[in-house]
Coordinates of C-alpha atoms and ligand atoms in Angstrom, one line a residue:
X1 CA -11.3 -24.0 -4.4
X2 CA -13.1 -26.3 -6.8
X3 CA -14.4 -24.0 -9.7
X4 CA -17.8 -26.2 -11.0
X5 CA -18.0 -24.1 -13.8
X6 CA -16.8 -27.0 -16.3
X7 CA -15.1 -26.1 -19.8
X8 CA -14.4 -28.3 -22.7
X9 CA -11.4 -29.9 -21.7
X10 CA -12.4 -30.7 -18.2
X11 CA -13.4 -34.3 -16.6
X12 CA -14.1 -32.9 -13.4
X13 CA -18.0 -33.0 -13.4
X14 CA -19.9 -29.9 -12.7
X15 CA -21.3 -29.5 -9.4
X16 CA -25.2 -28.9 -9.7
X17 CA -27.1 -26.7 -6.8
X18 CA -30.2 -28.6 -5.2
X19 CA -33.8 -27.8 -6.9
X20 CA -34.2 -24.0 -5.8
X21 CA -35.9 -21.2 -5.9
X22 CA -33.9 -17.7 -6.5
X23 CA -35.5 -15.0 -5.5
X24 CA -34.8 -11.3 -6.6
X25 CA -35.7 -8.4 -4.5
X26 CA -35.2 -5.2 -7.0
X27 CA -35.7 -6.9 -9.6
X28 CA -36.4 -4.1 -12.0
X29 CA -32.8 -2.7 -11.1
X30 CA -29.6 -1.9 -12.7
X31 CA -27.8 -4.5 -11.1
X32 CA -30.6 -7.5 -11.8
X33 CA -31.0 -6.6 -15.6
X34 CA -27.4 -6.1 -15.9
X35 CA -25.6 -8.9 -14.1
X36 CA -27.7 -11.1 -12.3
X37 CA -30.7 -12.3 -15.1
X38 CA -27.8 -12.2 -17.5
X39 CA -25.4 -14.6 -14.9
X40 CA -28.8 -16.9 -14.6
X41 CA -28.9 -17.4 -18.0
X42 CA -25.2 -18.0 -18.6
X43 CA -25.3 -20.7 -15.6
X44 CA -28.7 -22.4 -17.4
X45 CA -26.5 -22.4 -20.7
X46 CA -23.8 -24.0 -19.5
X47 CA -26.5 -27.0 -17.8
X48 CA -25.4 -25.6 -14.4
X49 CA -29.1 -25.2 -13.0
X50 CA -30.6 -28.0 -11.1
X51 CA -33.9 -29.0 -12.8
X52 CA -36.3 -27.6 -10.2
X53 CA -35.0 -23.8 -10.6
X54 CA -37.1 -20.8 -10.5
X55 CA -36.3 -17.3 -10.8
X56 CA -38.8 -15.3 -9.6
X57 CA -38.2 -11.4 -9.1
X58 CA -39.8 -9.1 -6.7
X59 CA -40.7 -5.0 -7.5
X60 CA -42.6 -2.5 -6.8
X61 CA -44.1 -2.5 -10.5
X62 CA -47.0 -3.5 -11.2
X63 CA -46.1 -5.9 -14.1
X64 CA -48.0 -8.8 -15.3
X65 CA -45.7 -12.0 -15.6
X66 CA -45.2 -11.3 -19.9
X67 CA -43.8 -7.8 -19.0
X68 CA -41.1 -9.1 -16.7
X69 CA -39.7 -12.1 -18.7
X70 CA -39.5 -9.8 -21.4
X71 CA -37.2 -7.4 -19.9
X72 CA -35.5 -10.7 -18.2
X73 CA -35.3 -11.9 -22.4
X74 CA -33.5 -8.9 -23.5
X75 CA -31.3 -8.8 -20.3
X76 CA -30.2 -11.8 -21.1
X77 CA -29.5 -11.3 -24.7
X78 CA -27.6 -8.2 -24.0
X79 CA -25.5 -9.2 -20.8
X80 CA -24.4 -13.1 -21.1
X81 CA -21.3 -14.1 -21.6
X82 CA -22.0 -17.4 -23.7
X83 CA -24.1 -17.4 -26.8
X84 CA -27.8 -16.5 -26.4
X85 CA -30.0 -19.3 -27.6
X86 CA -33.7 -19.6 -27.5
X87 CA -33.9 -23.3 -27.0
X88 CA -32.1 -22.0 -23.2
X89 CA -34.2 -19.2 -22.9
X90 CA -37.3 -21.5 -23.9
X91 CA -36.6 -24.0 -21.1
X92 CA -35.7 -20.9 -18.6
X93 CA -38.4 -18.7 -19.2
X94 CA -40.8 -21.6 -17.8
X95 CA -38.9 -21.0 -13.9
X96 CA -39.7 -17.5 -14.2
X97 CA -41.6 -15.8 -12.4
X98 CA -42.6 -11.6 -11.3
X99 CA -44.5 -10.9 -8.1
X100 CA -45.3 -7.2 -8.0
X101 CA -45.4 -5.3 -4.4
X102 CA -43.7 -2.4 -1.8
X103 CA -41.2 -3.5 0.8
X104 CA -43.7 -2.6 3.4
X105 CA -46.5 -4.8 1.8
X106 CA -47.7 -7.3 4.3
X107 CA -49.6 -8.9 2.0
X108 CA -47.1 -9.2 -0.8
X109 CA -45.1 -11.1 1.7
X110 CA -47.6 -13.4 2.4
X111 CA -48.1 -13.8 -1.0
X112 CA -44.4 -14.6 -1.3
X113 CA -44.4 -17.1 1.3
X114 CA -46.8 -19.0 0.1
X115 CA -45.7 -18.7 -3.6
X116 CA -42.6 -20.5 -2.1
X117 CA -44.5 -23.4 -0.4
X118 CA -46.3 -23.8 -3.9
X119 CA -43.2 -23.8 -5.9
X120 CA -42.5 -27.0 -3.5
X121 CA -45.0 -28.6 -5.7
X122 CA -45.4 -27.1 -8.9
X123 CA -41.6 -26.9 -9.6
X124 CA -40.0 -29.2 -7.4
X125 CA -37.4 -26.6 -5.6
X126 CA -37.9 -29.3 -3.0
X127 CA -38.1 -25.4 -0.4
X128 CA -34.9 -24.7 -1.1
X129 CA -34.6 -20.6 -1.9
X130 CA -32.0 -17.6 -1.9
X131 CA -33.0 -14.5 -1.4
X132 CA -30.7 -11.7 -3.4
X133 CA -31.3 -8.6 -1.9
X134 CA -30.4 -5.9 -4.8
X135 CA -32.3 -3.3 -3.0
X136 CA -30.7 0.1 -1.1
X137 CA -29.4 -0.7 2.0
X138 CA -32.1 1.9 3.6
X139 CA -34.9 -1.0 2.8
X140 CA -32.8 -3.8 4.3
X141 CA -34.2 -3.7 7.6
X142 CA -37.9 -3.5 6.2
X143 CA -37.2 -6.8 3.9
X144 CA -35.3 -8.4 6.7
X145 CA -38.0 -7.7 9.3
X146 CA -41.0 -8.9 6.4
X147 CA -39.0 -12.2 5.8
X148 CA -38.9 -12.9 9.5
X149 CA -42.4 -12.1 10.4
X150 CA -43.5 -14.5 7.5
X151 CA -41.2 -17.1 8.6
X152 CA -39.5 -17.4 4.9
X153 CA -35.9 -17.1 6.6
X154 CA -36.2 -19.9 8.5
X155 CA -34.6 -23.1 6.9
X156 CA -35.3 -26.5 7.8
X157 CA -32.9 -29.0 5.6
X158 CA -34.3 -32.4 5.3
X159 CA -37.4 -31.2 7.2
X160 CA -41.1 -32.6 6.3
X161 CA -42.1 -28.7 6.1
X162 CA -42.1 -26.8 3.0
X163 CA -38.9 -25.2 3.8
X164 CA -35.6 -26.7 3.1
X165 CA -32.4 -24.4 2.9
X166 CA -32.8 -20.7 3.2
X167 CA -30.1 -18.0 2.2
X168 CA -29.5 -14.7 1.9
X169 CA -27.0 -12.2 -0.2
X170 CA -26.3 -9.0 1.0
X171 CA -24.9 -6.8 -1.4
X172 CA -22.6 -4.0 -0.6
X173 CA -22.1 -1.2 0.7
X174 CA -22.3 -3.4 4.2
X175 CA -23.3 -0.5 6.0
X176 CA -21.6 2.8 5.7
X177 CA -19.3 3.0 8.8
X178 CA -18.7 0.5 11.5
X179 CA -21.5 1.1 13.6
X180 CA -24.3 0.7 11.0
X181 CA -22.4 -2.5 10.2
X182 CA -22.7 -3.6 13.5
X183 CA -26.4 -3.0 13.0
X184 CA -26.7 -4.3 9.6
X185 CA -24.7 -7.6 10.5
X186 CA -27.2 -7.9 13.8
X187 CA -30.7 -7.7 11.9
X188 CA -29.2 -10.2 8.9
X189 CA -28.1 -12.7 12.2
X190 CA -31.1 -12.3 13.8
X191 CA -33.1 -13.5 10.7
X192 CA -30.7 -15.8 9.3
X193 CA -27.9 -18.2 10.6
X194 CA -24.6 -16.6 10.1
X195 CA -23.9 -19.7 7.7
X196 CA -26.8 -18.9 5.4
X197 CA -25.5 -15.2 5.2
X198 CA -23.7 -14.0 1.9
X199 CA -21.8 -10.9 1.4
X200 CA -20.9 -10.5 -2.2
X201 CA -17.8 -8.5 -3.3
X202 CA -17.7 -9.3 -6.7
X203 CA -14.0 -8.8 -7.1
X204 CA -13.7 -12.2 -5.5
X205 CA -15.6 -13.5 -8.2
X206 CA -13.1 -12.7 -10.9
X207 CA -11.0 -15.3 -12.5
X208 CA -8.0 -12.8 -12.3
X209 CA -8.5 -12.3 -8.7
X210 CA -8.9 -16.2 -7.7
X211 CA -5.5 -16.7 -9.4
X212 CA -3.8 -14.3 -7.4
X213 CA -4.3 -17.8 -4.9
X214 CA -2.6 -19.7 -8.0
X215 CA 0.0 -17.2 -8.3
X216 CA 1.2 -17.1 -4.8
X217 CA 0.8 -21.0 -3.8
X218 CA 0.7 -23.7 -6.8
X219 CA 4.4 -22.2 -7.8
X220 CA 7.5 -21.5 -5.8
X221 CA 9.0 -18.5 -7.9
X222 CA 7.1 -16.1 -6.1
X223 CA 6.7 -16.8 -2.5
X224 CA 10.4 -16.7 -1.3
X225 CA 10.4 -12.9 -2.4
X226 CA 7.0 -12.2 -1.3
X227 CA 8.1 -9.7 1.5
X228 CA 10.0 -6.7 3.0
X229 CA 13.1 -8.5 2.2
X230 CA 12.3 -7.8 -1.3
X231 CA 9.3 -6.0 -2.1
X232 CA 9.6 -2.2 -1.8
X233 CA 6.1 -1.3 -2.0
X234 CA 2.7 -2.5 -3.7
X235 CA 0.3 -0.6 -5.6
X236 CA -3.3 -1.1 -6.2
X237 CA -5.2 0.4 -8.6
X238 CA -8.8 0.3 -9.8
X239 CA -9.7 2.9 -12.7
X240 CA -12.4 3.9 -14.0
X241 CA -13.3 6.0 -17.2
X242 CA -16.6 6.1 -16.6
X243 CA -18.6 9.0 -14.7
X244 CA -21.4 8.1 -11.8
X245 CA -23.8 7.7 -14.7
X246 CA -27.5 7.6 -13.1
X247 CA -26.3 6.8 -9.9
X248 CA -25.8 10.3 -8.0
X249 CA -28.4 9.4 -5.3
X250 CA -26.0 6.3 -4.4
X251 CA -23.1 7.8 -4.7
X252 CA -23.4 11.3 -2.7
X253 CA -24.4 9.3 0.3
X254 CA -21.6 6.9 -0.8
X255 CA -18.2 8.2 -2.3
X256 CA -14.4 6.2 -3.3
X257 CA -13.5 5.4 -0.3
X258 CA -17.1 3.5 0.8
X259 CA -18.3 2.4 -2.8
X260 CA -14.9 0.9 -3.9
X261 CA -11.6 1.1 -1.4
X262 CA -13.3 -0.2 1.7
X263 CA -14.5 -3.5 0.1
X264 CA -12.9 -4.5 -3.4
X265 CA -9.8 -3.1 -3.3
X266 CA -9.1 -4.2 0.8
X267 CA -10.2 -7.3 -0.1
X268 CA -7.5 -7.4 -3.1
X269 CA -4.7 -6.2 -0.6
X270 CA -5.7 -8.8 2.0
X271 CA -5.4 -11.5 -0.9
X272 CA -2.3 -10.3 -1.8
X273 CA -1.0 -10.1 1.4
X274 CA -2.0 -13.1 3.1
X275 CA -0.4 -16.2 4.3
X276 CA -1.0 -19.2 2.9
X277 CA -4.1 -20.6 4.0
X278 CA -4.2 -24.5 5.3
X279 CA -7.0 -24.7 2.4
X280 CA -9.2 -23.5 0.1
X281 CA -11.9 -24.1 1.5
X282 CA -14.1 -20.8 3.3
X283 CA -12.9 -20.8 7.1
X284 CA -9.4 -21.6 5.8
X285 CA -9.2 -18.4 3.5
X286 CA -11.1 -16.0 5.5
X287 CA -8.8 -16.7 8.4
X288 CA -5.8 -16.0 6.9
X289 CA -7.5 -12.6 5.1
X290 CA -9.2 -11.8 8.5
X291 CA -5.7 -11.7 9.7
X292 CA -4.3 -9.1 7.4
X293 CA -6.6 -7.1 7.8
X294 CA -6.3 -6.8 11.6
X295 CA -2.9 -6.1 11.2
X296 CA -3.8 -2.8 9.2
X297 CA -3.6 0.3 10.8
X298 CA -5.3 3.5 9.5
X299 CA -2.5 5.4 8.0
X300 CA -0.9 7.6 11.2
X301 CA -0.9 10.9 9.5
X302 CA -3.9 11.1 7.3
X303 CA -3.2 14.4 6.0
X304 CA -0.3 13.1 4.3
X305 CA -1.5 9.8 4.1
X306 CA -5.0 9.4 2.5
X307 CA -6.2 11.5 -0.9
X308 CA -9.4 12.6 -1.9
X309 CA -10.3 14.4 -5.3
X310 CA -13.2 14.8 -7.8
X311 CA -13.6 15.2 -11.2
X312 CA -14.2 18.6 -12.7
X313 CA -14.6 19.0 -16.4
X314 CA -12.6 17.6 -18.9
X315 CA -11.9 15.3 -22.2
X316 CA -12.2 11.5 -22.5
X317 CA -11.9 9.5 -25.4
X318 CA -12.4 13.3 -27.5
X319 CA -15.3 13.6 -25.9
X320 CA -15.9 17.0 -23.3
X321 CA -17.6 15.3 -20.2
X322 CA -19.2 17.2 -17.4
X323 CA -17.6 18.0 -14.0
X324 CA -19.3 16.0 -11.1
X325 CA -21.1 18.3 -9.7
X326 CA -22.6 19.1 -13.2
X327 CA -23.9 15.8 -12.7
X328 CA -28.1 15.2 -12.7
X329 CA -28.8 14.3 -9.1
X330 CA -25.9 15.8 -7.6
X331 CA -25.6 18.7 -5.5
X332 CA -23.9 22.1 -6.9
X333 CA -21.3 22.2 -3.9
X334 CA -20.9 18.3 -3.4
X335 CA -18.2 17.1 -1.4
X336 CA -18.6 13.9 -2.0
X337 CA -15.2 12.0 -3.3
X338 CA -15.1 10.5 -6.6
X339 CA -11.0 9.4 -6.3
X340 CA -9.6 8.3 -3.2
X341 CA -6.2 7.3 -2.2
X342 CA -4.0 6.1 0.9
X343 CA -1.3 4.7 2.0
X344 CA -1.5 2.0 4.6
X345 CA 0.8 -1.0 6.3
X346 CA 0.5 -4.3 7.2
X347 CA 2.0 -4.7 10.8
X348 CA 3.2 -8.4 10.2
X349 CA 6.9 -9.3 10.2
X350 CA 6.6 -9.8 6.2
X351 CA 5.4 -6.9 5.6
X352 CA 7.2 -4.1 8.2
X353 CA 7.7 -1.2 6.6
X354 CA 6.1 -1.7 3.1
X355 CA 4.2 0.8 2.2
X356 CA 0.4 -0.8 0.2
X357 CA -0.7 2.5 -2.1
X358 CA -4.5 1.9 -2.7
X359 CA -6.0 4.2 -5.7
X360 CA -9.8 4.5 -6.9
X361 CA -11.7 7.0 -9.4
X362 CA -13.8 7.6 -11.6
X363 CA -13.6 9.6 -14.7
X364 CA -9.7 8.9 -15.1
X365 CA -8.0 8.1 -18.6
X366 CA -9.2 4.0 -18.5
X367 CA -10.4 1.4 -16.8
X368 CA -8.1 -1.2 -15.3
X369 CA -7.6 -2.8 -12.2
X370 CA -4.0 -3.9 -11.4
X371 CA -1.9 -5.1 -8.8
X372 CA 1.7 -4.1 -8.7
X373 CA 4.2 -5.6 -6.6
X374 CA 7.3 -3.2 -6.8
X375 CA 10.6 -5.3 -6.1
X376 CA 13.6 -3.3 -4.4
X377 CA 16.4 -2.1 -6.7
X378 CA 19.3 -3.8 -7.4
X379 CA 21.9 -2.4 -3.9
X380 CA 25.2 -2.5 -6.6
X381 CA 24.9 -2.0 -10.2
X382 CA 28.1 -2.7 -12.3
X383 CA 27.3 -0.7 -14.9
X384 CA 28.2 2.8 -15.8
X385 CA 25.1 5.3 -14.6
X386 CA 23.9 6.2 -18.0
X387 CA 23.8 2.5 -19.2
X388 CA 21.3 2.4 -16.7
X389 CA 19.0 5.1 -17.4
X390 CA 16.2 3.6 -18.6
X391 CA 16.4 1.0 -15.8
X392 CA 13.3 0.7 -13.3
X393 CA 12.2 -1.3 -10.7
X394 CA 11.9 -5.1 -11.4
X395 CA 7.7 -5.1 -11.0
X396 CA 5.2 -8.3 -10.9
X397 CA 1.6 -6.7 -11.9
X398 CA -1.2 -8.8 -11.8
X399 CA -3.7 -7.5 -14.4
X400 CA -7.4 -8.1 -13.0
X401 CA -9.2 -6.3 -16.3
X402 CA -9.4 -5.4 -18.9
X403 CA -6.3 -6.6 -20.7
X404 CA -6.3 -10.2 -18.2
X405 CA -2.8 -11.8 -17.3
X406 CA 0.0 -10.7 -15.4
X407 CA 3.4 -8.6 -16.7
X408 CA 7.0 -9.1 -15.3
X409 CA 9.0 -6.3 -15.7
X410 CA 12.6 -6.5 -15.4
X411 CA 16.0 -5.4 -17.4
X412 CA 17.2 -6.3 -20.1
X413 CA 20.6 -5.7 -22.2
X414 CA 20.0 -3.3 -25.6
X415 CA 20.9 -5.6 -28.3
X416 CA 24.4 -3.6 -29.5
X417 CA 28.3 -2.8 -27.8
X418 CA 27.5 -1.0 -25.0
X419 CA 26.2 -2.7 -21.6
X420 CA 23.2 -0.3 -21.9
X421 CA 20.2 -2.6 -20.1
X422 CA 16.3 -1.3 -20.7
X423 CA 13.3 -2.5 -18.7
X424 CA 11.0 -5.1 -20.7
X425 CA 8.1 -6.9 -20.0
X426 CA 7.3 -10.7 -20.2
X427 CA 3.6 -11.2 -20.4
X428 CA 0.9 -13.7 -19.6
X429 CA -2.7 -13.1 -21.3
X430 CA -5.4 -15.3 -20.7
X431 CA -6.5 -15.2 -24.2
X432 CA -3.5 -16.5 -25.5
X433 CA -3.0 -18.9 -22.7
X434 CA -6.3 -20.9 -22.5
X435 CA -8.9 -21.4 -24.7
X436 CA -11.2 -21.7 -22.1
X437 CA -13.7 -18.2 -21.3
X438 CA -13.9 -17.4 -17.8
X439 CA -17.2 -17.0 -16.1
X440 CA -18.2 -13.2 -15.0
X441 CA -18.0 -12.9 -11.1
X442 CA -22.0 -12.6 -10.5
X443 CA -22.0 -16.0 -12.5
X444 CA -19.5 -17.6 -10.4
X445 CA -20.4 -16.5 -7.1
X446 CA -24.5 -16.7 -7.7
X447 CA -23.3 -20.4 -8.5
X448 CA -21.3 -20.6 -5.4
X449 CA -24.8 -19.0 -3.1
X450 CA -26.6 -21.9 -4.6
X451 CA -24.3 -24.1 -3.9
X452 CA -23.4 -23.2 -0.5
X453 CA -19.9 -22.5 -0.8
X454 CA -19.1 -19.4 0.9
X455 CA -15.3 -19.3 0.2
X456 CA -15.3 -16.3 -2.2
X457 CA -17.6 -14.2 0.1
X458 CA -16.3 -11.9 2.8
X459 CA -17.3 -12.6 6.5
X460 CA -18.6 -10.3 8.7
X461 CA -15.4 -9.5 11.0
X462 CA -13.8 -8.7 7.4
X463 CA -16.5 -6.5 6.7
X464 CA -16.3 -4.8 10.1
X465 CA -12.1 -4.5 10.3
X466 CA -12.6 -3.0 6.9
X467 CA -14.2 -0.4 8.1
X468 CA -12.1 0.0 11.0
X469 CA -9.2 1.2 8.4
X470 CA -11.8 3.1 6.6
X471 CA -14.1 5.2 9.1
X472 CA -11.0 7.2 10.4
X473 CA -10.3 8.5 7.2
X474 CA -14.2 9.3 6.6
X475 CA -13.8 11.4 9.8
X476 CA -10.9 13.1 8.6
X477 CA -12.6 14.3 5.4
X478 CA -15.7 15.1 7.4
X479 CA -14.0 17.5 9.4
X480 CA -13.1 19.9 6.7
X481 CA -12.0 21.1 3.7
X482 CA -12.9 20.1 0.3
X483 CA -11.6 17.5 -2.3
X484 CA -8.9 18.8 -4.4
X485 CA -10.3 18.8 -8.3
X486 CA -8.6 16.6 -10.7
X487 CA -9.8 17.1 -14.7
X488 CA -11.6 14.3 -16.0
X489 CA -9.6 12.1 -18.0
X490 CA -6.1 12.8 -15.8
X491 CA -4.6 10.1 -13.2
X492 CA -6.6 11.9 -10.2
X493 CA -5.4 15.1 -8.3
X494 CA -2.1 16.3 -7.6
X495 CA -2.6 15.3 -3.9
X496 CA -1.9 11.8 -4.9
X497 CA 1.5 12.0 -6.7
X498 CA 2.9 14.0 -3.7
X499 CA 1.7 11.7 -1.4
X500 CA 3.8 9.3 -3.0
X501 CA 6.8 11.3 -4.6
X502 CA 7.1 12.2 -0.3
X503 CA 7.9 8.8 -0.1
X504 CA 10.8 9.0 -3.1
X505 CA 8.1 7.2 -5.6
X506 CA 5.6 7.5 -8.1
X507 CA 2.5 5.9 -9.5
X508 CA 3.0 3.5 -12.0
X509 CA 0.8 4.6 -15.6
X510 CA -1.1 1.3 -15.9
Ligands
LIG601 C1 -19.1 -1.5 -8.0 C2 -19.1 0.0 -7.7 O1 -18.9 -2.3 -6.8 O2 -18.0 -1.8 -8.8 C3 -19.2 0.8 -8.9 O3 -20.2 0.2 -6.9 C4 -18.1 0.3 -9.9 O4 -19.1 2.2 -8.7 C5 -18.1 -1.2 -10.1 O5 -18.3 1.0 -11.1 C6 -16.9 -1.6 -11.0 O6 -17.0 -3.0 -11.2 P1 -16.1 -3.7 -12.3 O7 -16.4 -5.1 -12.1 O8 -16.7 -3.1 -13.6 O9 -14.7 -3.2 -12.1

């Protein structure tokens, strides 16, 4: 995987996208103002735009151009990673521009369709354009189905018409079971060429997440005890302290187990997993994940096998915070799950019989991601029982965020005249290692959709034998009962350290 974001130290020159336009449907959102205007302004920082870029976002509002590169200015300043400077912000705010209109606005469309062949000549994006769909997935179709009618999907690279490349990124949820999936991935394919179809999980985009690839194939410590052999068991956690904020109309249709463990945290098991791919390029990796995750199986006894809780009321950071369904938007007796956790296998003679505990909620003590490869204990220990008290589990963790690096965790002898031996930890920070800051995902992989490369995005049959793990569990829930409570600020509900102290183990306190 080539990463063209260039730092100081690097003589690898920077790949630049071809002139384009980028176009932003839901503009006005949380995720635009957030993440993608401020990843558009980091990549024009760091020279990374081609010189015939435009921006230009798409919402219902009826703004005049001054309104929206004013709330593009100060989402900028707020979100980017590198330095905000107004000689950037002078040069980018000339490629942006608003066009106000409904999804189901003829008219606007044709407006946008011809605002593209335009920008062919006013700003050289030579007809090259993305289309970032950061919309609900209930107006996909209605985009989808404008974009076709107006002909705006169709690319013709190299062509004498006014459109050259055409692409399109999906954002997920990718439907909400397998079936509207199916649907979803039918419409995209029957507007777009599977090719020009991006998927983006951002957990792909983080620098702590690519080097799980570095990890596992530039060295040769880790491989040879990458399996049954000598892992016991591998836990995957992504925490959250934070509520569901203003998102309760997403998130009761949505839950854990659809907004978070079908997507970012299969797609961490499936890198952790995997074989190692002939390359790094995108068929070469999504093969070998595509593999894993055909070999998982929904977990065979899902009431012992697959947790759900939600937050009631509680304290975080001395602060009282409301139970979930105290929350504005959400209903009094909402079943929804806001922590979700199972336990699944990979059927593949590496992994028989490891057990992969996968754990996501919100409104637990802090946020951090990890990966935690549990090693088998030692099968003789020549030491007397109490000098081995404080012993563990020798444990690799791969530390996706906050605190980025990865821990070893092993014993040690206690400095004195007994043979007593401790855990310890020997750790690798990315702030201490390299001087060099890494890129947020949406910056990387907004880079990557301009460039073409579709290694870091998921493809559709990943998308689809995600769900295949997932929907059986969704069933299960629907069926009955009620998510056990957990008090915000704890680890989750109790549910979820029996489903592992069943199995003789516990959850690590990240
Ligand atoms: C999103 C989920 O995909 O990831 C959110 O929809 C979640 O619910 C977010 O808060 C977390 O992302 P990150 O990068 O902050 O871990």
């Amino acid at each position: 995987m080539t990463n063209p974001l260039r730092s100081p130290g690097d003589r690898r020159l920077p790949r630049v996208p071809d002139p384009c336009a980028l176009v932003v449907f839901g503009v006005t959102g949380d995720l635009a103002k957030k993440k993608l205007i401020p990843a558009v302004y980091d990549l024009a920082n760091r020279g990374l735009l081609p010189a015939g870029f435009v921006l230009l976002g798409f919402a219902r509002r009826d703004w005049a151009h001054g309104e929206f590169e004013e709330l593009a200015k100060e989402a900028a300043r707020k979100g980017a990673r590198t330095e905000f400077r107004e000689s950037t912000w002078q040069r980018l705010s000339d490629s942006i521009k608003f066009l106000s209109g409904s999804f189901d606005d003829d008219a606007a469309f044709d407006s946008l369709a011809a605002m593209l062949s335009d920008l062919h000549a006013s700003h050289g994006t030579q007809g090259n354009a993305a289309f970032y769909l950061s919309i609900p997935p209930a107006a996909f179709p209605t985009v989808l189905k404008q974009m076709q009618r107006t002909g705006m999907a169709d690319s013709h690279p190299g062509g004498d018409s006014d459109a050259g490349w055409r692409r399109v990124v999906v954002e997920k949820p990718f439907g909400h079971d397998l079936p509207s999936s199916r649907e979803l991935n039918d419409l995209v394919d029957d507007v777009f060429t599977p090719q020009d179809v991006f998927r983006i999980d951002h957990y792909l985009g983080k620098e702590t997440v690519q080097n799980l690839l570095a990890l596992r194939f530039a060295n040769t410590l880790f491989e040879p005890i990458w399996n049954s052999h000598h892992v016991d068991s591998v836990q995957i956690t992504m925490a959250e302290d934070v509520g569901i904020g203003s998102r309760a109309g997403f998130y009761e249709e949505t839950g854990a187990a659809r907004d978070v463990l079908q997507n970012h945290l299969l797609q961490l098991l499936a890198l952790t997993a995997m074989e190692e791919p002939v390359g790094f390029d995108a068929e070469s990796l999504r093969t070998e994940k595509r593999k894993v995750l055909g070999a998982l199986k929904p977990p065979k006894d899902l009431a012992l096998h697959a947790v759900r809780g939600q937050y009631d009321q509680g304290w975080l950071a001395g602060e009282r915070v409301q139970a979930y369904r105290a929350e504005e938007g959400v209903a009094p007796d909402s079943r929804t799950e806001t922590f979700a956790a199972v336990r699944l296998e990979v059927e593949t003679r590496r992994w028989a019989g490891v057990p992969f505990y996968l754990r996501t909620g919100k409104r637990l003590p802090r946020r951090v991601t990890e990966i935690a490869v549990v090693f088998h204990k030692a099968p003789h220990l020549p030491f007397s029982k109490t000098d081995t008290e404080e012993l563990g589990a020798n444990q690799l963790v791969v530390r996706v965020q906050p605190d980025e690096g990865v821990t070893l965790r092993f014993g040690s002898k206690v400095p004195g005249t007994t043979m007593e031996v401790r855990d310890v930890a020997m750790d690798f920070q990315y702030g201490e290692a390299f001087t060099e800051a890494s890129p947020e995902a949406y910056e990387r992989l907004l880079l990557d959709v301009l460039l073409g490369d579709a290694s870091l995005f998921p493809r559709n049959e990943e998308v689809e034998q995600s769900w295949r793990v997932i929907d059986p569990i969704e069933q299960f829930w629907a069926e009955g009962g009620e998510p056990e409570l957990y008090r915000a600020g704890e680890w989750g509900p109790r549910g979820a350290d029996a489903m592992l102290a069943r199995d003789g183990r516990t959850w690590r306190r990240p």
